[in-house]
Tab-separated table of C-alpha atoms and ligand atoms in Angstrom:
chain	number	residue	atom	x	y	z
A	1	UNK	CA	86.838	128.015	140.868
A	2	UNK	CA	83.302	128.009	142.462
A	3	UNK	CA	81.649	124.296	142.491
A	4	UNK	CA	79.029	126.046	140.759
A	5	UNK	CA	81.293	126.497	137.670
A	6	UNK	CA	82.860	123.305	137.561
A	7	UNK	CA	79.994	121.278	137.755
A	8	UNK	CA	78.136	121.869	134.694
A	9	UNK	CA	81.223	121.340	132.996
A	10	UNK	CA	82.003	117.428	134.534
A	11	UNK	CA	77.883	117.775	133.288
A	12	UNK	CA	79.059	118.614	129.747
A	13	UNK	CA	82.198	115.776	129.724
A	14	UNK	CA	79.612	112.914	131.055
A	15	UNK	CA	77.599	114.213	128.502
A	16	UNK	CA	79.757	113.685	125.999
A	17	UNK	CA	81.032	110.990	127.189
A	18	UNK	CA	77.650	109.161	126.683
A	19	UNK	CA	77.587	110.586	123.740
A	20	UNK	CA	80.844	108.608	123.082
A	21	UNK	CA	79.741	105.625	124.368
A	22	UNK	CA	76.509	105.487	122.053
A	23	UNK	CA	78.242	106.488	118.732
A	24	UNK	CA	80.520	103.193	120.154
A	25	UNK	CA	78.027	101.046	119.826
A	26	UNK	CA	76.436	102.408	116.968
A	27	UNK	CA	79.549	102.310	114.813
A	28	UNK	CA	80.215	98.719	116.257
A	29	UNK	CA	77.032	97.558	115.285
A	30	UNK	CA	77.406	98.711	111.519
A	31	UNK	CA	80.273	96.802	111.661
A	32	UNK	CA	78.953	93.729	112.659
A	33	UNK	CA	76.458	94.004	109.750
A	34	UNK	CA	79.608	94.891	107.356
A	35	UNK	CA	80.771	91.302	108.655
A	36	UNK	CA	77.949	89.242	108.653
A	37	UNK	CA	77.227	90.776	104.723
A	38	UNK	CA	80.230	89.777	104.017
A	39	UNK	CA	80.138	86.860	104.936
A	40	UNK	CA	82.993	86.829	107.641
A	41	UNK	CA	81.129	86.327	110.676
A	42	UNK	CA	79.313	82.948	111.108
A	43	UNK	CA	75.886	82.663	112.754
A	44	UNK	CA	73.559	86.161	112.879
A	45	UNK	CA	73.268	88.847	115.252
A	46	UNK	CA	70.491	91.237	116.405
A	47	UNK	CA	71.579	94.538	116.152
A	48	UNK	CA	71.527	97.164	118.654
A	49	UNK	CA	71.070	101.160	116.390
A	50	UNK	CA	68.739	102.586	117.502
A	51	UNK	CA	68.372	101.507	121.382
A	52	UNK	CA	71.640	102.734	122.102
A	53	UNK	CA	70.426	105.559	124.807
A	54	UNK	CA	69.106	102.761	126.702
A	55	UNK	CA	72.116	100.607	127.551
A	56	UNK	CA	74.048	103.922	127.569
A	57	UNK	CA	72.027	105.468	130.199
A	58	UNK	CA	71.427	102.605	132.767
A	59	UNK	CA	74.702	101.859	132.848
A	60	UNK	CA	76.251	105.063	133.025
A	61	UNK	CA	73.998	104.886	136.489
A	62	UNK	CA	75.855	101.787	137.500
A	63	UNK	CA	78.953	101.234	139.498
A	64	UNK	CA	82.065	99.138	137.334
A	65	UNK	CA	80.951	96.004	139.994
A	66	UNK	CA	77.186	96.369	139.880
A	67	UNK	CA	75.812	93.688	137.714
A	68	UNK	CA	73.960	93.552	134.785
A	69	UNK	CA	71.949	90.617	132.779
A	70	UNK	CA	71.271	90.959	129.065
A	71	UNK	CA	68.932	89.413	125.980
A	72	UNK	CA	69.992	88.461	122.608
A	73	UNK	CA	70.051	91.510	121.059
A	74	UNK	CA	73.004	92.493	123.702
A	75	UNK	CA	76.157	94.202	122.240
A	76	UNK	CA	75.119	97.206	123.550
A	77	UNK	CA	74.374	96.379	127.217
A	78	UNK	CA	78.076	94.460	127.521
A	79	UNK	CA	79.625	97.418	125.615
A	80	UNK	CA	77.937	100.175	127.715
A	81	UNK	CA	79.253	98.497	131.023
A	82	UNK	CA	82.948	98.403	129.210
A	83	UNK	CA	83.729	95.057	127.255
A	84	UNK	CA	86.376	95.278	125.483
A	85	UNK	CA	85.764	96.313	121.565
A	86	UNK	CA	88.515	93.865	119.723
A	87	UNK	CA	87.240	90.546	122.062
A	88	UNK	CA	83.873	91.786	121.274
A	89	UNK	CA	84.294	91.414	118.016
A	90	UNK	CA	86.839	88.598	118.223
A	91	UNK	CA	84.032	86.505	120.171
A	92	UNK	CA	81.708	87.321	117.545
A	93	UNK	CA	84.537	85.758	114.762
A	94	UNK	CA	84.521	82.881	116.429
A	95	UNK	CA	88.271	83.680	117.572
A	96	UNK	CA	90.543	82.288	120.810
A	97	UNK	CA	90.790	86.029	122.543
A	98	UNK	CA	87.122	86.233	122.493
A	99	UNK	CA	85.164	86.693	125.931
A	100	UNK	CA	83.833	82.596	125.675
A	101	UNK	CA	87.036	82.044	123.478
A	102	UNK	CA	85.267	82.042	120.697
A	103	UNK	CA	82.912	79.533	121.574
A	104	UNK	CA	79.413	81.321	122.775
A	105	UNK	CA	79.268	84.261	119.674
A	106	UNK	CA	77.154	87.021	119.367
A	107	UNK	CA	74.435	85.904	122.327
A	108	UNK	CA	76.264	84.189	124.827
A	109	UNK	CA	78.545	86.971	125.869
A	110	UNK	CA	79.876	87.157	129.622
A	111	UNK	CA	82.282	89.524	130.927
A	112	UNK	CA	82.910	89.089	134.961
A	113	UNK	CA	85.542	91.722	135.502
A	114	UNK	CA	82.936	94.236	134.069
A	115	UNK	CA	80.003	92.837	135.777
A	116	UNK	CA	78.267	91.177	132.969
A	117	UNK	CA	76.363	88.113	133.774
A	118	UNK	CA	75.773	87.339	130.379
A	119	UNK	CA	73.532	87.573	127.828
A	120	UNK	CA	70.603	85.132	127.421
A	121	UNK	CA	69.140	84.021	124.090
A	122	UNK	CA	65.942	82.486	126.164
A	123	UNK	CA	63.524	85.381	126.466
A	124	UNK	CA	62.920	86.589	129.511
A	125	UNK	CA	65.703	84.054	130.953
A	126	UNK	CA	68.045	86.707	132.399
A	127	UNK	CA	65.177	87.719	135.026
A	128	UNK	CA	66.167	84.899	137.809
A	129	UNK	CA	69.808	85.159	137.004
A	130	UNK	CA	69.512	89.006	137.915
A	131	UNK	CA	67.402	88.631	140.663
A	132	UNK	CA	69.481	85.952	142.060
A	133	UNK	CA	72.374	88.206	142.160
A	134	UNK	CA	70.547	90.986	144.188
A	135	UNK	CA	70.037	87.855	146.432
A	136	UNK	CA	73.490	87.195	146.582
A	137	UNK	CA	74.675	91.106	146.625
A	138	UNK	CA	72.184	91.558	149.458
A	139	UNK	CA	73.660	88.878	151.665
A	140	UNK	CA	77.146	89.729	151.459
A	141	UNK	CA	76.201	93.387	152.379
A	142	UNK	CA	78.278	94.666	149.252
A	143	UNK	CA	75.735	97.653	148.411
A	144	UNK	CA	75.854	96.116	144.597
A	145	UNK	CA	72.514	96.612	142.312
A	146	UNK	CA	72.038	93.974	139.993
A	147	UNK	CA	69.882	95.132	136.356
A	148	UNK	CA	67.960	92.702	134.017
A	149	UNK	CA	67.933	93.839	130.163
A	150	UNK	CA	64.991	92.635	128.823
A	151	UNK	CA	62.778	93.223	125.651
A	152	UNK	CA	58.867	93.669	125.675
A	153	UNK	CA	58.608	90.163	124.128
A	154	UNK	CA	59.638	88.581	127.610
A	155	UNK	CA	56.587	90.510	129.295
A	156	UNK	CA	54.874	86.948	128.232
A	157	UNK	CA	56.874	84.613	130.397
A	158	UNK	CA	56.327	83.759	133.747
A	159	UNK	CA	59.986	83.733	134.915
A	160	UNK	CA	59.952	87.360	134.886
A	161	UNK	CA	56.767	87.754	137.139
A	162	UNK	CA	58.362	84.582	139.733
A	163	UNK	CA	61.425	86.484	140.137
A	164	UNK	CA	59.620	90.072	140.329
A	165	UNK	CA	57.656	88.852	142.953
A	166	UNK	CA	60.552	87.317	145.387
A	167	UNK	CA	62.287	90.320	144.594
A	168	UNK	CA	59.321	92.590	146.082
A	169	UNK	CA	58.673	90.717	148.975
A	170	UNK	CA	62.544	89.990	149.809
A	171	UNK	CA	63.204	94.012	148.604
A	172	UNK	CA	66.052	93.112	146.151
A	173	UNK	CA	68.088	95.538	144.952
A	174	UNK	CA	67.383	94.710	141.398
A	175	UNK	CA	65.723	96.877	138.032
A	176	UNK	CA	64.184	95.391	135.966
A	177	UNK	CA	64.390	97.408	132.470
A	178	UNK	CA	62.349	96.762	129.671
A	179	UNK	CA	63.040	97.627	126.429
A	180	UNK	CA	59.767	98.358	124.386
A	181	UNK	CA	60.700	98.330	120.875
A	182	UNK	CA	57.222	97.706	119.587
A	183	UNK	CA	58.280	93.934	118.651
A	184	UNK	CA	58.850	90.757	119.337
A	185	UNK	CA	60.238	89.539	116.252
A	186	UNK	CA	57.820	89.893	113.605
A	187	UNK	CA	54.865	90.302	115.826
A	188	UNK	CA	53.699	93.983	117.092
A	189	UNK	CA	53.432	94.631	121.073
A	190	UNK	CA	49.899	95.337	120.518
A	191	UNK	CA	48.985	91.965	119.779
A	192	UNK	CA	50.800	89.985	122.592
A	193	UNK	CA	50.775	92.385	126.004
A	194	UNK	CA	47.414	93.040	127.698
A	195	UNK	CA	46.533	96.007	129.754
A	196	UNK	CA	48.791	98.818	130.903
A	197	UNK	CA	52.480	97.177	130.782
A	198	UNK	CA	53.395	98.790	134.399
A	199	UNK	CA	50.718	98.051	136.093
A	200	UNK	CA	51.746	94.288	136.421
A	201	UNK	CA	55.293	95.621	138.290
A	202	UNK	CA	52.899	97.696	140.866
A	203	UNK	CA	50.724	94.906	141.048
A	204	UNK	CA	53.514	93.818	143.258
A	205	UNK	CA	54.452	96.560	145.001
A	206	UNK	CA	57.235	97.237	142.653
A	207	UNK	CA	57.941	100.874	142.056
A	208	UNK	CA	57.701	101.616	138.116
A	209	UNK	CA	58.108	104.434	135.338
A	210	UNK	CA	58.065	104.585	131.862
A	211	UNK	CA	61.066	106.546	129.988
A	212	UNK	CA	61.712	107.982	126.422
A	213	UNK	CA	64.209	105.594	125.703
A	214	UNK	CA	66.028	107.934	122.927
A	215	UNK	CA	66.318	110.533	125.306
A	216	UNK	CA	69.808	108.824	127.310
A	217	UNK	CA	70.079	112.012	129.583
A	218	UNK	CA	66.060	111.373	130.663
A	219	UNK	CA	66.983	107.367	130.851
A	220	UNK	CA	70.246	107.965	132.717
A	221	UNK	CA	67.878	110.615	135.417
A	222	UNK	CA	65.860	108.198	135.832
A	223	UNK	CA	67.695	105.432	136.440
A	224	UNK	CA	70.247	106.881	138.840
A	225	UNK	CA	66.845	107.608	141.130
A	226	UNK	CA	65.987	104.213	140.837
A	227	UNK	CA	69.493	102.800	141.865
A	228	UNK	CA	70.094	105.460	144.656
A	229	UNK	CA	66.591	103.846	146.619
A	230	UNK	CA	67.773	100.125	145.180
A	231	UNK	CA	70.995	100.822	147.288
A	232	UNK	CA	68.962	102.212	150.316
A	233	UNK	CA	67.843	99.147	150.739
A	234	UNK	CA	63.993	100.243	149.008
A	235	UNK	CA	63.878	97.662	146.996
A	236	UNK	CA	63.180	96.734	143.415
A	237	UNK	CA	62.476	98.705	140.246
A	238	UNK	CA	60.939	98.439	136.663
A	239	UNK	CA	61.918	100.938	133.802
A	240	UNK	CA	60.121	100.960	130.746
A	241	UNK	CA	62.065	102.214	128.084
A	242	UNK	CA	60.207	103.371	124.692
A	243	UNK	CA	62.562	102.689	121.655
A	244	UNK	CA	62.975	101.561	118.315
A	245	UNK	CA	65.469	98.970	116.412
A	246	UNK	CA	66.258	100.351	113.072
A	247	UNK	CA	67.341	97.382	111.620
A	248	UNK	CA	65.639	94.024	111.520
A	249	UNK	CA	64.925	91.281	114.335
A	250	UNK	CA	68.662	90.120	113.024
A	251	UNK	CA	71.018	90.585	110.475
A	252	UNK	CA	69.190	88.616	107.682
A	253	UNK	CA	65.455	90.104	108.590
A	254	UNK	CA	65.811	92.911	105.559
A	255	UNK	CA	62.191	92.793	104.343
A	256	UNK	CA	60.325	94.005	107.244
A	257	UNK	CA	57.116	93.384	105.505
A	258	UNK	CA	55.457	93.559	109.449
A	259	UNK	CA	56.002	97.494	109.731
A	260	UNK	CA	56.245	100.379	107.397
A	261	UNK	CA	59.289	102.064	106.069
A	262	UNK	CA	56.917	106.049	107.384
A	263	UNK	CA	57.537	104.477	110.688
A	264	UNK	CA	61.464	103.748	110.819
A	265	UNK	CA	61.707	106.951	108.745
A	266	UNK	CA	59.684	109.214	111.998
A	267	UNK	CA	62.035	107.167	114.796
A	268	UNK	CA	65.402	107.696	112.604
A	269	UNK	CA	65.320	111.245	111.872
A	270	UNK	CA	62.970	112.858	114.860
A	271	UNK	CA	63.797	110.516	117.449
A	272	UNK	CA	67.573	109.468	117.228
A	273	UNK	CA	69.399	108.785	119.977
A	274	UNK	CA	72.709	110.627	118.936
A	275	UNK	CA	71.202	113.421	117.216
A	276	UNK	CA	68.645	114.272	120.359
A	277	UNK	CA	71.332	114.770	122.288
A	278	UNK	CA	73.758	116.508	120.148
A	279	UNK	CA	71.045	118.872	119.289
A	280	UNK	CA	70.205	119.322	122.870
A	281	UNK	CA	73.811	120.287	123.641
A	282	UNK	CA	74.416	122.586	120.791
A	283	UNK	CA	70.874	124.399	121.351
A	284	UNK	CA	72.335	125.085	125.214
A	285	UNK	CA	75.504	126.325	123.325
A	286	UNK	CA	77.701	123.629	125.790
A	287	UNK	CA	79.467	121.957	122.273
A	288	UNK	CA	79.739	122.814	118.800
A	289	UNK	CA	79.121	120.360	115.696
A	290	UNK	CA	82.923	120.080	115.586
A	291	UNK	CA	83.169	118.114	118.931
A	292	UNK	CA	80.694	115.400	117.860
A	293	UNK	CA	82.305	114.753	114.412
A	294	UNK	CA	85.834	114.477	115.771
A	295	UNK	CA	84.271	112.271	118.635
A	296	UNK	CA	82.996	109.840	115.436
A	297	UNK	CA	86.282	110.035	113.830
A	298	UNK	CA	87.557	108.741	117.135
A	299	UNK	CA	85.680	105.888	117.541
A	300	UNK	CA	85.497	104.749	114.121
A	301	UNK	CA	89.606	104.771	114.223
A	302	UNK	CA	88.940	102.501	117.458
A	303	UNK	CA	86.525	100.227	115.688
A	304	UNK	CA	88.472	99.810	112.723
A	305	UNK	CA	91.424	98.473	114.482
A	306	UNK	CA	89.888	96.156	117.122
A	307	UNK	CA	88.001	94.713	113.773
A	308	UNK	CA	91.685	94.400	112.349
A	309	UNK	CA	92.572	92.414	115.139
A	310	UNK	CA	89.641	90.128	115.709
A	311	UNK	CA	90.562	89.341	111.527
A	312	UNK	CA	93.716	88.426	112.285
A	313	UNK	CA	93.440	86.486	115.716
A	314	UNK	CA	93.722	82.767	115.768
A	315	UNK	CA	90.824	80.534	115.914
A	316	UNK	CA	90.454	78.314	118.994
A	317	UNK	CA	92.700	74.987	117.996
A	318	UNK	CA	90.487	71.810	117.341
A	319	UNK	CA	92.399	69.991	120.036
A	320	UNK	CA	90.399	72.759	122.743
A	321	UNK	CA	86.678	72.130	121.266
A	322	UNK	CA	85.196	70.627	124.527
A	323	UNK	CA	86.767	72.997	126.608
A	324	UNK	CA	85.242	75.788	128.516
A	325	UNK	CA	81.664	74.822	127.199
A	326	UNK	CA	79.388	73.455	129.884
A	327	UNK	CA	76.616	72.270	128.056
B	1	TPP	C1	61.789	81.350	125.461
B	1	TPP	C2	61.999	81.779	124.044
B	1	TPP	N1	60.969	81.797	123.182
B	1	TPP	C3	61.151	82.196	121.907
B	1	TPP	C4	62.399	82.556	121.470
B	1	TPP	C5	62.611	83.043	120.013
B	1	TPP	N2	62.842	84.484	120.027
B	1	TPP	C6	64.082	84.985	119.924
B	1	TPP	S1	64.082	86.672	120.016
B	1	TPP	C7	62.410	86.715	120.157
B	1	TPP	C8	61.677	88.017	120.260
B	1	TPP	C9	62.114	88.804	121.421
B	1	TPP	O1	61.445	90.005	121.415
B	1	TPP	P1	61.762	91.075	122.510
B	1	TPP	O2	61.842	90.397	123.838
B	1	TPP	O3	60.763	92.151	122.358
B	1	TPP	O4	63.221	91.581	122.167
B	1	TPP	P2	63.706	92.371	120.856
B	1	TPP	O5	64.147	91.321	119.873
B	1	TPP	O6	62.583	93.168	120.359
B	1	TPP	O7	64.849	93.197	121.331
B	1	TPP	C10	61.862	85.433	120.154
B	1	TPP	C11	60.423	85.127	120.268
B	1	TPP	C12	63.461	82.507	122.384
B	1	TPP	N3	64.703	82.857	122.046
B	1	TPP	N4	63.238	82.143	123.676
B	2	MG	MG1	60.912	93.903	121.342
């Protein structure tokens, strides 16, 4: 067979396989809200639907030891660079096989073997952490890239700009990717960030684009250029990625008195994540409706069980309480 024919189909299969990864996340995040309605999960979470193209496709550009940093609203990010589903949810049950043994919960998730640095419930806190391990990566010569997650709330602290400014004039391989939602809690973008958003990153030198953020093949394209010159040693990168969260700030924001139901309606049915690309795919005739149901059969077989098992895993014993927490 001809390169030329077997390429578009490892296309098609990556395809997919993002496709995969976001109806993951997706179906793990309905879960979570299953739990935390019913009262099984303590503490609240900030769900991920919506933004799922993001996560998917920046870290479908990254190498398995290529960091990444993320916020509070993180499932996603640590599940799109390959956490494990049942200590996922076992972490977020408070249970022993839990990434933090139970101990950090939804926002203080860390994964090492996958890469994950954590996530960060400071805004904007992730940004030195990230940068600091381009530092590190660019020391040791290891050809690692290092991303910060970050929403467009934490374009209004100054960490971010410190960090993006050593990283400009040291040319860190790190990228910076925002993730424009609209909100910061309660409070529209258009009330909090001044001015053009990328025009602070090339303020600095810091080479920047903006990104449909529900379009994962467009995020994943444009992200893999950005990592390619990271590795050449080019330097630093900003991504602004346009997308939505359909649910609340967190599990218990229902209301939503701050936006209109006309708006989640227009992002949830013309600019879904999953359905973009499934329609893409079955408008270029590469995959038939068939493939993306079985692939949601799949995964929600795979999220019911790890959700089995993170019910019945033990909780940490009392006698452990002060261990493995450092502050
Ligand atoms: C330094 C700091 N200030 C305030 C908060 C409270 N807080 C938690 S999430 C949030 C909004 C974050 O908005 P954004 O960065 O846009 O992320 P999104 O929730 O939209 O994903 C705020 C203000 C915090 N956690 N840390
Ligand atoms: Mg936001």
């Amino acid at each position: 067979m001809s390169t030329q024919m077997i390429e578009p189909r490892m296309e098609l299969e990556q395809h997919l396989h993002m496709y995969r990864q976001m109806a993951k996340i997706r179906a793990f995040e309905e879960q979570v809200n299953e739990l935390y309605k019913g009262a099984k999960m303590p503490g609240l979470a900030h769900l991920y639907v919506g933004e799922e193209a993001v996560a998917v496709g920046v870290c479908e550009a990254l190498r398995r030891d290529d960091f990444i940093t993320s916020t509070h609203r993180g499932h996603g990010h640590c599940l799109a660079k390959g956490a494990s589903v049942s200590r996922m949810f076992a972490e977020l049950l408070g249970k022993e096989p839990g990434y933090c043994r139970g101990k950090g919960g939804s926002m203080h998730i860390a994964d090492p073997e996958t890469g994950n640095l954590g996530a960060n419930a400071i805004v904007g806190g992730s940004a030195g952490i990230a940068t600091g391990a381009a530092l590190s990566a660019k020391m040791r010569g290891s050809g690692q890239v290092a991303v910060c997650f970050f929403g467009d709330g934490a374009l209004g602290q100054g960490l971010l700009y410190e960090a993006m400014n050593m990283a400009a004039l040291w040319k860190l391989p790190v990228i910076y990717v925002c993730e424009n939602n609209l909100y910061g809690e309660y409070t529209p973008g258009t009330e909090t960030v001044a001015g053009e958003i990328l025009s602070r990153p090339r303020a600095m030198g810091v080479h920047a684009e903006s990104v449909d953020g529900q379009d994962v093949q467009a995020v994943y394209a444009t992200m893999r250029r950005m990592v390619e010159r990271a590795r050449r040693g080019e330097g630093p990168a900003f991504l602004e990625c346009k997308t939505y969260r359909y649910y609340g700030h967190h599990v218990g924001d229902v209301n939503r008195d701050y936006r209109t139901r006309d708006e989640e309606r227009e992002w949830m049915t013309n600019r879904d994540p999953l359905q973009t690309l499934a329609s893409r795919l079955m408008q270029q005739r590469l995959a038939e409706q068939s493939v993306f149901d079985r692939i949601h059969v799949d995964v929600k077989g795979e999220i019911d069980s790890a959700v089995q098992y993170a019910l019945d895993a033990p909780f940490p014993k009392p006698d452990q309480v002060d261990q493995d927490v450092y502050a």
